[in-house]
Amino acid sequence: PFSHIEGPLMRRFLHGINSAHRPMILSRKGLAKLLRDYECEFGKQLKHTLRNSFNFNILLDMWTSAGQKSYLAVMVSFCPNLKMNSRLEMNDVVAQGNRNTHVLDFIDLSDQRHTGDNLKTALIACLSKYSISHKISSITLDNGSNNIAMLENLDNALELGFDVNGSRSIVKIKCMNHVLNRVFIDLFKSFERNHAGLLSRIDKLSYYTSSNVFTREKLRAYLPCSIPKYNTTRFLSRFRQLETFLRVSKQAKKFYCK
């Protein structure tokens, strides 16, 4: 919580690192105001950049919070053309060496059915707020049935206009993480059937090493890392669990033999 900034230890720490004696924010209200001002200024600069750029890729990701609230994250990646160069260079499409991707909105869809039409309506409203509906060149999303339904007639809804080849259409890009996860699940089905007992023991081991403080402290002397729990909602969760288990299996065997 922001109230931590008002604690005596935090204030002492901030004063200790402020060797230049610059003005500091030492209240939760001041910190909240600073973040609101940053969000407002960043939003203005992002809108200006989007207005002077083109050929956007929209990335969509839907997730559910621990409180069972559903959100649609809308992100944009693009090739800035602020200098109106005829040819884009590598430095034009990255920001300080990182991919140039920004969050446009977190849309609360908790009170709606996650149908293709509702997702499309929410997406169009978000893009219209930034006036970039007609500049979309591609969209990246997973293979969910509601996402596939949303893509129907999306080109017309975006009002993309025409080019030399006729009416424009966006490129649909399937999320590689989701594709790899589906491939892994399909390939892994037979292994799960034939080695259900082994997977059950690995699940128990990951549970005890993460939830039992005594066991976890003892294992630290043998294992360089803990075995992650299997989570059905996480991409490649089982793969990462087994990969870690194979990496530490010899050390775990030494621990249990003792």
PDB file of C-alpha atoms in Angstrom:
ATOM      1  CA  PRO A   1       0.000   0.000   0.000  1.00  0.00           C
ATOM      2  CA  PHE A   2       1.032   3.592  -0.610  1.00  0.00           C
ATOM      3  CA  SER A   3       0.949   4.233   3.141  1.00  0.00           C
ATOM      4  CA  HIS A   4       4.350   2.481   3.437  1.00  0.00           C
ATOM      5  CA  ILE A   5       5.987   5.647   2.143  1.00  0.00           C
ATOM      6  CA  GLU A   6       4.896   7.428   5.332  1.00  0.00           C
ATOM      7  CA  GLY A   7       6.612   4.914   7.628  1.00  0.00           C
ATOM      8  CA  PRO A   8       9.682   6.081   9.581  1.00  0.00           C
ATOM      9  CA  LEU A   9      11.985   3.379   8.164  1.00  0.00           C
ATOM     10  CA  MET A  10      11.013   4.212   4.577  1.00  0.00           C
ATOM     11  CA  ARG A  11      11.549   7.916   5.200  1.00  0.00           C
ATOM     12  CA  ARG A  12      14.953   7.224   6.715  1.00  0.00           C
ATOM     13  CA  PHE A  13      15.858   5.076   3.702  1.00  0.00           C
ATOM     14  CA  LEU A  14      14.754   7.755   1.215  1.00  0.00           C
ATOM     15  CA  HIS A  15      16.692  10.452   3.036  1.00  0.00           C
ATOM     16  CA  GLY A  16      19.748   8.189   3.043  1.00  0.00           C
ATOM     17  CA  ILE A  17      19.786   7.716  -0.741  1.00  0.00           C
ATOM     18  CA  ASN A  18      18.918  11.345  -1.508  1.00  0.00           C
ATOM     19  CA  SER A  19      22.506  12.611  -1.526  1.00  0.00           C
ATOM     20  CA  ALA A  20      21.597  15.442  -3.923  1.00  0.00           C
ATOM     21  CA  HIS A  21      18.917  16.701  -1.487  1.00  0.00           C
ATOM     22  CA  ARG A  22      16.250  16.793  -4.160  1.00  0.00           C
ATOM     23  CA  PRO A  23      12.588  17.327  -3.240  1.00  0.00           C
ATOM     24  CA  MET A  24      10.939  14.067  -2.195  1.00  0.00           C
ATOM     25  CA  ILE A  25       7.382  12.784  -1.988  1.00  0.00           C
ATOM     26  CA  LEU A  26       6.776  11.470   1.528  1.00  0.00           C
ATOM     27  CA  SER A  27       2.997  11.035   1.604  1.00  0.00           C
ATOM     28  CA  ARG A  28       0.641   8.519   0.030  1.00  0.00           C
ATOM     29  CA  LYS A  29      -1.486  11.306  -1.443  1.00  0.00           C
ATOM     30  CA  GLY A  30       1.553  12.852  -3.069  1.00  0.00           C
ATOM     31  CA  LEU A  31       2.614   9.485  -4.500  1.00  0.00           C
ATOM     32  CA  ALA A  32      -0.897   8.801  -5.834  1.00  0.00           C
ATOM     33  CA  LYS A  33      -0.960  12.256  -7.463  1.00  0.00           C
ATOM     34  CA  LEU A  34       2.447  11.670  -9.047  1.00  0.00           C
ATOM     35  CA  LEU A  35       1.266   8.384 -10.576  1.00  0.00           C
ATOM     36  CA  ARG A  36      -1.938  10.004 -11.872  1.00  0.00           C
ATOM     37  CA  ASP A  37       0.080  12.821 -13.445  1.00  0.00           C
ATOM     38  CA  TYR A  38       2.453  10.288 -15.009  1.00  0.00           C
ATOM     39  CA  GLU A  39      -0.432   8.287 -16.438  1.00  0.00           C
ATOM     40  CA  CYS A  40      -2.021  11.428 -17.886  1.00  0.00           C
ATOM     41  CA  GLU A  41       1.230  12.665 -19.455  1.00  0.00           C
ATOM     42  CA  PHE A  42       2.166   9.226 -20.794  1.00  0.00           C
ATOM     43  CA  GLY A  43      -1.312   8.887 -22.311  1.00  0.00           C
ATOM     44  CA  LYS A  44      -0.935  12.204 -24.122  1.00  0.00           C
ATOM     45  CA  GLN A  45       2.458  11.262 -25.528  1.00  0.00           C
ATOM     46  CA  LEU A  46       1.234   7.823 -26.569  1.00  0.00           C
ATOM     47  CA  LYS A  47      -1.759   9.327 -28.410  1.00  0.00           C
ATOM     48  CA  HIS A  48       0.566  11.770 -30.182  1.00  0.00           C
ATOM     49  CA  THR A  49       2.875   8.934 -31.264  1.00  0.00           C
ATOM     50  CA  LEU A  50      -0.031   6.795 -32.435  1.00  0.00           C
ATOM     51  CA  ARG A  51      -1.438   9.703 -34.414  1.00  0.00           C
ATOM     52  CA  ASN A  52       1.844  10.012 -36.331  1.00  0.00           C
ATOM     53  CA  SER A  53       2.431   6.298 -36.857  1.00  0.00           C
ATOM     54  CA  PHE A  54       0.800   3.492 -38.834  1.00  0.00           C
ATOM     55  CA  ASN A  55       0.626  -0.290 -39.328  1.00  0.00           C
ATOM     56  CA  PHE A  56      -0.202  -1.311 -35.763  1.00  0.00           C
ATOM     57  CA  ASN A  57      -0.293  -4.802 -34.343  1.00  0.00           C
ATOM     58  CA  ILE A  58      -2.931  -5.299 -31.646  1.00  0.00           C
ATOM     59  CA  LEU A  59      -2.301  -7.928 -28.954  1.00  0.00           C
ATOM     60  CA  LEU A  60      -5.183  -9.308 -26.919  1.00  0.00           C
ATOM     61  CA  ASP A  61      -5.016 -11.321 -23.719  1.00  0.00           C
ATOM     62  CA  MET A  62      -7.914 -12.236 -21.458  1.00  0.00           C
ATOM     63  CA  TRP A  63      -7.418 -13.342 -17.883  1.00  0.00           C
ATOM     64  CA  THR A  64      -9.287 -13.816 -14.624  1.00  0.00           C
ATOM     65  CA  SER A  65      -8.019 -12.385 -11.326  1.00  0.00           C
ATOM     66  CA  ALA A  66      -7.940 -14.189  -7.985  1.00  0.00           C
ATOM     67  CA  GLY A  67     -11.142 -12.316  -7.146  1.00  0.00           C
ATOM     68  CA  GLN A  68     -12.838 -13.874 -10.194  1.00  0.00           C
ATOM     69  CA  LYS A  69     -12.963 -10.606 -12.130  1.00  0.00           C
ATOM     70  CA  SER A  70     -12.384 -10.923 -15.879  1.00  0.00           C
ATOM     71  CA  TYR A  71     -10.279  -8.477 -17.854  1.00  0.00           C
ATOM     72  CA  LEU A  72      -9.374  -8.003 -21.496  1.00  0.00           C
ATOM     73  CA  ALA A  73      -5.890  -6.530 -21.930  1.00  0.00           C
ATOM     74  CA  VAL A  74      -5.465  -4.577 -25.174  1.00  0.00           C
ATOM     75  CA  MET A  75      -1.878  -3.811 -26.191  1.00  0.00           C
ATOM     76  CA  VAL A  76      -0.353  -2.187 -29.248  1.00  0.00           C
ATOM     77  CA  SER A  77       3.027  -2.588 -30.902  1.00  0.00           C
ATOM     78  CA  PHE A  78       3.979  -0.378 -33.798  1.00  0.00           C
ATOM     79  CA  CYS A  79       6.663   1.096 -36.007  1.00  0.00           C
ATOM     80  CA  PRO A  80       6.943   4.813 -35.204  1.00  0.00           C
ATOM     81  CA  ASN A  81       7.311   7.047 -38.223  1.00  0.00           C
ATOM     82  CA  LEU A  82       7.576  10.388 -36.469  1.00  0.00           C
ATOM     83  CA  LYS A  83      10.330  11.589 -38.802  1.00  0.00           C
ATOM     84  CA  MET A  84       8.297  10.504 -41.822  1.00  0.00           C
ATOM     85  CA  ASN A  85      11.262   8.552 -43.150  1.00  0.00           C
ATOM     86  CA  SER A  86      10.692   6.661 -46.372  1.00  0.00           C
ATOM     87  CA  ARG A  87      12.557   3.697 -44.914  1.00  0.00           C
ATOM     88  CA  LEU A  88      12.324   2.458 -41.335  1.00  0.00           C
ATOM     89  CA  GLU A  89      15.481   1.399 -39.496  1.00  0.00           C
ATOM     90  CA  MET A  90      15.836  -1.060 -36.596  1.00  0.00           C
ATOM     91  CA  ASN A  91      16.069   1.827 -34.100  1.00  0.00           C
ATOM     92  CA  ASP A  92      12.623   2.992 -35.240  1.00  0.00           C
ATOM     93  CA  VAL A  93      10.865  -0.140 -34.037  1.00  0.00           C
ATOM     94  CA  VAL A  94      12.497  -0.653 -30.626  1.00  0.00           C
ATOM     95  CA  ALA A  95      12.634   1.431 -27.463  1.00  0.00           C
ATOM     96  CA  GLN A  96      16.029   1.320 -25.702  1.00  0.00           C
ATOM     97  CA  GLY A  97      16.623  -2.165 -27.058  1.00  0.00           C
ATOM     98  CA  ASN A  98      13.189  -3.452 -26.015  1.00  0.00           C
ATOM     99  CA  ARG A  99      10.154  -4.259 -28.116  1.00  0.00           C
ATOM    100  CA  ASN A 100       7.923  -1.231 -28.459  1.00  0.00           C
ATOM    101  CA  THR A 101       4.679  -2.507 -26.910  1.00  0.00           C
ATOM    102  CA  HIS A 102       2.251  -0.505 -24.796  1.00  0.00           C
ATOM    103  CA  VAL A 103      -0.932  -1.305 -22.871  1.00  0.00           C
ATOM    104  CA  LEU A 104      -3.916   0.624 -24.207  1.00  0.00           C
ATOM    105  CA  ASP A 105      -6.499  -0.570 -21.708  1.00  0.00           C
ATOM    106  CA  PHE A 106      -7.573  -3.171 -19.151  1.00  0.00           C
ATOM    107  CA  ILE A 107     -11.256  -3.671 -19.879  1.00  0.00           C
ATOM    108  CA  ASP A 108     -13.404  -5.100 -17.093  1.00  0.00           C
ATOM    109  CA  LEU A 109     -15.705  -7.723 -18.610  1.00  0.00           C
ATOM    110  CA  SER A 110     -16.836  -9.306 -15.340  1.00  0.00           C
ATOM    111  CA  ASP A 111     -20.483  -8.399 -15.873  1.00  0.00           C
ATOM    112  CA  GLN A 112     -20.614  -9.612 -19.493  1.00  0.00           C
ATOM    113  CA  ARG A 113     -20.582 -12.935 -21.282  1.00  0.00           C
ATOM    114  CA  HIS A 114     -17.298 -13.420 -23.088  1.00  0.00           C
ATOM    115  CA  THR A 115     -18.878 -13.842 -26.501  1.00  0.00           C
ATOM    116  CA  GLY A 116     -17.221 -12.871 -29.740  1.00  0.00           C
ATOM    117  CA  ASP A 117     -19.591  -9.929 -30.207  1.00  0.00           C
ATOM    118  CA  ASN A 118     -18.932  -8.540 -26.724  1.00  0.00           C
ATOM    119  CA  LEU A 119     -15.175  -8.837 -27.174  1.00  0.00           C
ATOM    120  CA  LYS A 120     -15.406  -7.135 -30.558  1.00  0.00           C
ATOM    121  CA  THR A 121     -17.470  -4.273 -29.113  1.00  0.00           C
ATOM    122  CA  ALA A 122     -14.975  -3.752 -26.288  1.00  0.00           C
ATOM    123  CA  LEU A 123     -12.019  -3.821 -28.694  1.00  0.00           C
ATOM    124  CA  ILE A 124     -13.568  -1.350 -31.146  1.00  0.00           C
ATOM    125  CA  ALA A 125     -14.410   1.040 -28.302  1.00  0.00           C
ATOM    126  CA  CYS A 126     -10.806   0.925 -27.068  1.00  0.00           C
ATOM    127  CA  LEU A 127      -9.308   1.526 -30.529  1.00  0.00           C
ATOM    128  CA  SER A 128     -11.767   4.321 -31.255  1.00  0.00           C
ATOM    129  CA  LYS A 129     -10.632   6.121 -28.098  1.00  0.00           C
ATOM    130  CA  TYR A 130      -7.159   6.350 -29.629  1.00  0.00           C
ATOM    131  CA  SER A 131      -8.472   6.940 -33.195  1.00  0.00           C
ATOM    132  CA  ILE A 132      -6.430   4.054 -34.640  1.00  0.00           C
ATOM    133  CA  SER A 133      -9.136   1.643 -35.817  1.00  0.00           C
ATOM    134  CA  HIS A 134      -8.308   2.295 -39.477  1.00  0.00           C
ATOM    135  CA  LYS A 135      -4.544   1.807 -38.938  1.00  0.00           C
ATOM    136  CA  ILE A 136      -4.601  -1.784 -37.699  1.00  0.00           C
ATOM    137  CA  SER A 137      -2.534  -4.173 -39.831  1.00  0.00           C
ATOM    138  CA  SER A 138      -2.522  -7.295 -37.669  1.00  0.00           C
ATOM    139  CA  ILE A 139      -3.942  -8.774 -34.489  1.00  0.00           C
ATOM    140  CA  THR A 140      -2.314 -11.342 -32.188  1.00  0.00           C
ATOM    141  CA  LEU A 141      -4.486 -13.560 -29.964  1.00  0.00           C
ATOM    142  CA  ASP A 142      -4.950 -17.142 -28.837  1.00  0.00           C
ATOM    143  CA  ASN A 143      -7.143 -19.861 -30.343  1.00  0.00           C
ATOM    144  CA  GLY A 144     -10.084 -19.476 -27.962  1.00  0.00           C
ATOM    145  CA  SER A 145     -13.459 -20.061 -29.603  1.00  0.00           C
ATOM    146  CA  ASN A 146     -14.683 -16.617 -28.534  1.00  0.00           C
ATOM    147  CA  ASN A 147     -11.614 -15.003 -30.119  1.00  0.00           C
ATOM    148  CA  ILE A 148     -12.228 -16.866 -33.371  1.00  0.00           C
ATOM    149  CA  ALA A 149     -15.843 -15.686 -33.327  1.00  0.00           C
ATOM    150  CA  MET A 150     -14.686 -12.121 -32.697  1.00  0.00           C
ATOM    151  CA  LEU A 151     -12.550 -12.154 -35.850  1.00  0.00           C
ATOM    152  CA  GLU A 152     -15.624 -12.656 -38.044  1.00  0.00           C
ATOM    153  CA  ASN A 153     -16.318  -9.407 -39.932  1.00  0.00           C
ATOM    154  CA  LEU A 154     -13.709  -7.588 -37.826  1.00  0.00           C
ATOM    155  CA  ASP A 155     -12.209  -6.076 -40.993  1.00  0.00           C
ATOM    156  CA  ASN A 156     -15.482  -4.305 -41.786  1.00  0.00           C
ATOM    157  CA  ALA A 157     -15.922  -3.131 -38.202  1.00  0.00           C
ATOM    158  CA  LEU A 158     -12.452  -1.551 -38.204  1.00  0.00           C
ATOM    159  CA  GLU A 159     -13.197   0.456 -41.373  1.00  0.00           C
ATOM    160  CA  LEU A 160      -9.778  -0.285 -42.856  1.00  0.00           C
ATOM    161  CA  GLY A 161     -10.597   1.202 -46.232  1.00  0.00           C
ATOM    162  CA  PHE A 162      -8.907   0.209 -49.493  1.00  0.00           C
ATOM    163  CA  ASP A 163      -5.446  -0.122 -51.010  1.00  0.00           C
ATOM    164  CA  VAL A 164      -4.131  -0.858 -54.511  1.00  0.00           C
ATOM    165  CA  ASN A 165      -5.228  -4.488 -54.189  1.00  0.00           C
ATOM    166  CA  GLY A 166      -8.769  -3.681 -53.146  1.00  0.00           C
ATOM    167  CA  SER A 167     -10.272  -3.750 -49.667  1.00  0.00           C
ATOM    168  CA  ARG A 168      -7.741  -4.064 -46.867  1.00  0.00           C
ATOM    169  CA  SER A 169      -7.798  -6.882 -44.318  1.00  0.00           C
ATOM    170  CA  ILE A 170      -5.846  -7.466 -41.135  1.00  0.00           C
ATOM    171  CA  VAL A 171      -3.425 -10.335 -40.626  1.00  0.00           C
ATOM    172  CA  LYS A 172      -4.522 -12.753 -37.887  1.00  0.00           C
ATOM    173  CA  ILE A 173      -1.576 -14.020 -35.829  1.00  0.00           C
ATOM    174  CA  LYS A 174      -2.035 -16.896 -33.403  1.00  0.00           C
ATOM    175  CA  CYS A 175      -0.226 -16.532 -30.075  1.00  0.00           C
ATOM    176  CA  MET A 176       2.838 -18.804 -30.271  1.00  0.00           C
ATOM    177  CA  ASN A 177       2.779 -19.547 -26.527  1.00  0.00           C
ATOM    178  CA  HIS A 178      -0.798 -20.775 -26.818  1.00  0.00           C
ATOM    179  CA  VAL A 179      -0.009 -22.882 -29.905  1.00  0.00           C
ATOM    180  CA  LEU A 180       3.019 -24.481 -28.227  1.00  0.00           C
ATOM    181  CA  ASN A 181       0.960 -25.146 -25.122  1.00  0.00           C
ATOM    182  CA  ARG A 182      -1.752 -26.917 -27.153  1.00  0.00           C
ATOM    183  CA  VAL A 183       0.867 -28.983 -29.025  1.00  0.00           C
ATOM    184  CA  PHE A 184       2.536 -29.975 -25.761  1.00  0.00           C
ATOM    185  CA  ILE A 185      -0.806 -30.943 -24.175  1.00  0.00           C
ATOM    186  CA  ASP A 186      -1.726 -33.138 -27.143  1.00  0.00           C
ATOM    187  CA  LEU A 187       1.663 -34.843 -27.173  1.00  0.00           C
ATOM    188  CA  PHE A 188       1.651 -35.279 -23.413  1.00  0.00           C
ATOM    189  CA  LYS A 189      -1.738 -36.993 -23.081  1.00  0.00           C
ATOM    190  CA  SER A 190      -0.378 -40.517 -23.592  1.00  0.00           C
ATOM    191  CA  PHE A 191       2.491 -39.870 -21.156  1.00  0.00           C
ATOM    192  CA  GLU A 192       0.017 -38.705 -18.499  1.00  0.00           C
ATOM    193  CA  ARG A 193      -2.050 -41.865 -18.923  1.00  0.00           C
ATOM    194  CA  ASN A 194       0.961 -44.177 -18.669  1.00  0.00           C
ATOM    195  CA  HIS A 195       2.769 -42.335 -15.866  1.00  0.00           C
ATOM    196  CA  ALA A 196      -0.042 -40.967 -13.712  1.00  0.00           C
ATOM    197  CA  GLY A 197       1.660 -42.252 -10.546  1.00  0.00           C
ATOM    198  CA  LEU A 198       4.944 -40.519 -11.340  1.00  0.00           C
ATOM    199  CA  LEU A 199       3.234 -37.190 -12.026  1.00  0.00           C
ATOM    200  CA  SER A 200       1.266 -37.509  -8.795  1.00  0.00           C
ATOM    201  CA  ARG A 201       4.504 -37.949  -6.815  1.00  0.00           C
ATOM    202  CA  ILE A 202       6.116 -34.972  -8.543  1.00  0.00           C
ATOM    203  CA  ASP A 203       3.041 -32.867  -7.723  1.00  0.00           C
ATOM    204  CA  LYS A 204       3.309 -33.895  -4.065  1.00  0.00           C
ATOM    205  CA  LEU A 205       7.022 -33.099  -4.019  1.00  0.00           C
ATOM    206  CA  SER A 206       6.444 -29.637  -5.489  1.00  0.00           C
ATOM    207  CA  TYR A 207       3.680 -29.050  -2.933  1.00  0.00           C
ATOM    208  CA  TYR A 208       5.737 -30.064   0.091  1.00  0.00           C
ATOM    209  CA  THR A 209       8.844 -28.182  -1.011  1.00  0.00           C
ATOM    210  CA  SER A 210       6.862 -24.960  -1.417  1.00  0.00           C
ATOM    211  CA  SER A 211       4.377 -25.178   1.470  1.00  0.00           C
ATOM    212  CA  ASN A 212       6.364 -27.004   4.187  1.00  0.00           C
ATOM    213  CA  VAL A 213       8.901 -24.558   5.676  1.00  0.00           C
ATOM    214  CA  PHE A 214      10.984 -27.276   7.373  1.00  0.00           C
ATOM    215  CA  THR A 215      11.292 -29.370   4.193  1.00  0.00           C
ATOM    216  CA  ARG A 216      12.038 -26.314   2.077  1.00  0.00           C
ATOM    217  CA  GLU A 217      14.890 -25.189   4.329  1.00  0.00           C
ATOM    218  CA  LYS A 218      16.419 -28.682   4.350  1.00  0.00           C
ATOM    219  CA  LEU A 219      16.177 -29.000   0.559  1.00  0.00           C
ATOM    220  CA  ARG A 220      17.994 -25.740  -0.081  1.00  0.00           C
ATOM    221  CA  ALA A 221      21.271 -27.470   0.717  1.00  0.00           C
ATOM    222  CA  TYR A 222      20.639 -29.958  -2.115  1.00  0.00           C
ATOM    223  CA  LEU A 223      18.445 -28.291  -4.741  1.00  0.00           C
ATOM    224  CA  PRO A 224      19.527 -25.199  -6.690  1.00  0.00           C
ATOM    225  CA  CYS A 225      15.879 -24.278  -7.285  1.00  0.00           C
ATOM    226  CA  SER A 226      12.400 -25.357  -6.195  1.00  0.00           C
ATOM    227  CA  ILE A 227      10.067 -27.449  -8.347  1.00  0.00           C
ATOM    228  CA  PRO A 228       7.142 -25.284  -9.528  1.00  0.00           C
ATOM    229  CA  LYS A 229       3.577 -26.384  -8.911  1.00  0.00           C
ATOM    230  CA  TYR A 230       1.477 -27.553 -11.839  1.00  0.00           C
ATOM    231  CA  ASN A 231      -1.094 -24.914 -12.770  1.00  0.00           C
ATOM    232  CA  THR A 232      -3.700 -25.832 -15.382  1.00  0.00           C
ATOM    233  CA  THR A 233      -4.202 -22.168 -16.314  1.00  0.00           C
ATOM    234  CA  ARG A 234      -0.527 -21.467 -17.040  1.00  0.00           C
ATOM    235  CA  PHE A 235       0.996 -22.028 -20.462  1.00  0.00           C
ATOM    236  CA  LEU A 236       3.485 -24.938 -20.503  1.00  0.00           C
ATOM    237  CA  SER A 237       3.149 -25.299 -16.728  1.00  0.00           C
ATOM    238  CA  ARG A 238       3.614 -29.095 -16.765  1.00  0.00           C
ATOM    239  CA  PHE A 239       6.576 -28.813 -19.133  1.00  0.00           C
ATOM    240  CA  ARG A 240       8.348 -26.329 -16.846  1.00  0.00           C
ATOM    241  CA  GLN A 241       7.618 -28.501 -13.821  1.00  0.00           C
ATOM    242  CA  LEU A 242       9.091 -31.628 -15.442  1.00  0.00           C
ATOM    243  CA  GLU A 243      12.046 -29.715 -16.857  1.00  0.00           C
ATOM    244  CA  THR A 244      12.912 -28.457 -13.370  1.00  0.00           C
ATOM    245  CA  PHE A 245      12.360 -31.894 -11.815  1.00  0.00           C
ATOM    246  CA  LEU A 246      14.744 -33.574 -14.264  1.00  0.00           C
ATOM    247  CA  ARG A 247      17.338 -30.886 -13.571  1.00  0.00           C
ATOM    248  CA  VAL A 248      17.257 -31.442  -9.793  1.00  0.00           C
ATOM    249  CA  SER A 249      16.259 -35.121  -9.623  1.00  0.00           C
ATOM    250  CA  LYS A 250      19.764 -36.343  -8.703  1.00  0.00           C
ATOM    251  CA  GLN A 251      20.076 -33.839  -5.854  1.00  0.00           C
ATOM    252  CA  ALA A 252      16.552 -34.691  -4.646  1.00  0.00           C
ATOM    253  CA  LYS A 253      17.475 -38.385  -4.599  1.00  0.00           C
ATOM    254  CA  LYS A 254      20.501 -37.617  -2.397  1.00  0.00           C
ATOM    255  CA  PHE A 255      18.266 -35.689  -0.001  1.00  0.00           C
ATOM    256  CA  TYR A 256      15.717 -38.505   0.336  1.00  0.00           C
ATOM    257  CA  CYS A 257      18.390 -41.211   0.629  1.00  0.00           C
ATOM    258  CA  LYS A 258      19.793 -39.408   3.658  1.00  0.00           C
TER     259      LYS A 258
END
